[in-house]
């Protein structure tokens, strides 16, 4: 009798504990997020970043019946670029918006539950529009980064701030617009600001408290640290070797910002962060490879150390940020990662060692390199395609101008690609454009643009800039493409229903056949789409959602391209779709 009573007490205690935590997002849930069709728990629809859903109710036969279920406006006078991927959990959608705003919405009705808006100071310096790309979920918290370089954790139910931690000084050019990543129970984030001579880094925090656990700089010569519970820091090894690939002092303001955030593969236990341009843009000031700029870094979340690196563009001279997402997948029985780099090449690296397995162009025209040598892993440079040294000009003020493709806006930029294990293809939102670029003298000044370069973006073709491309990572072939007049700037979703969803600046959310690229459905959302779609199922229905709102870097820096997009209207809303009828 006594034993039974004890057992009943234990059972009751377990039951209370379970119900209290039922809504909490756990590490276990995040590790299996890519196969959970009922929720969207992380950016990338799983920390590997494949953006694949096995859902099939919406498929090549039924997609023509897709109709809006609800839409919600972000409201206010603030619009500009909306690059956010929504999250879905516990009956709520969490979505960030421009100007560091976040909303919780009833996922069934579209009713706003709460909203948080960061009071941004005057003088923030986001280089490329006031965007945010999404949040992370952990425990009962939803966590996002702000344009004044803070991380903010809010209670999922109430929207109340639980913790708020400063990343760095926005007056020095720091900001953060990427979606935070949860890896191994830690909150991993990067920094933006490569155009202002910040020093890139990856930071790990306790997601429940915001307390720093480790920091790993991404420029050689800078010291890494671990932190104890009281915030006392201990040296954790220098990044790289001082002056090995950076001469003199320039590494102290060396860029390599980690502005897009990272991915995490539970199978390798490694987090992958891409790094941006070395600063300044004028490459003649910093001869050498300039590690670890324009690279993929594999970091062990347990130690905060770089396990391997692969540099896509050594001694970058074109602002070819290598921040693009490293998406892990299985190929020929091997765990590998794919990356469509801003420099126009698609790379496949071993996910455990970084060894280069394949590299090929995913855009039609590349001027800066003839190819990538698979033996050495290095680009075969075209020397005359590097903008000239101003020191060699008559007045030492402007180096020779070169025409370069891709432009610095990239063969691909922030918009995430998707991988479908059914077709074996990556779906890459690519752009064809070039630039005139030249170098100028420059010296570092805190809070000022640190480029030493000038540029004008140019179109290459009359009929299109954007092209959604299905790419075979084994053969390196472009299997099909779907061209678009304006540059593509939104992400991609692919599904077990044989579909690829993506948005256009012209305002359409489109569904095309994953095997052939044939357009099967489109819907006009009222403003340009520069964000990635998601899908989930609830109550027997499959839903598809995307944020609409034109903006981002193109209208700011587009040069001649602006003529193709300056008629597009701003906006800010979430759209949710489901199948009409039975
Ligand atoms: Ca850059």
PDB file of C-alpha atoms and ligand atoms in Angstrom, residues 195 277 319 321 342, ligand 1:
ATOM      1  CA  UNK A 195      31.645  47.617 -44.095  1.00  0.00           C
ATOM      2  CA  UNK A 277      34.665  40.407 -46.628  1.00  0.00           C
ATOM      3  CA  UNK A 319      33.199  42.209 -51.457  1.00  0.00           C
ATOM      4  CA  UNK A 321      31.166  37.918 -48.458  1.00  0.00           C
ATOM      5  CA  UNK A 342      28.289  35.211 -53.357  1.00  0.00           C
TER       6      UNK A 342
HETATM    7 CA1  LIG B   1      30.421  42.926 -47.256  1.00  0.00          CA
END
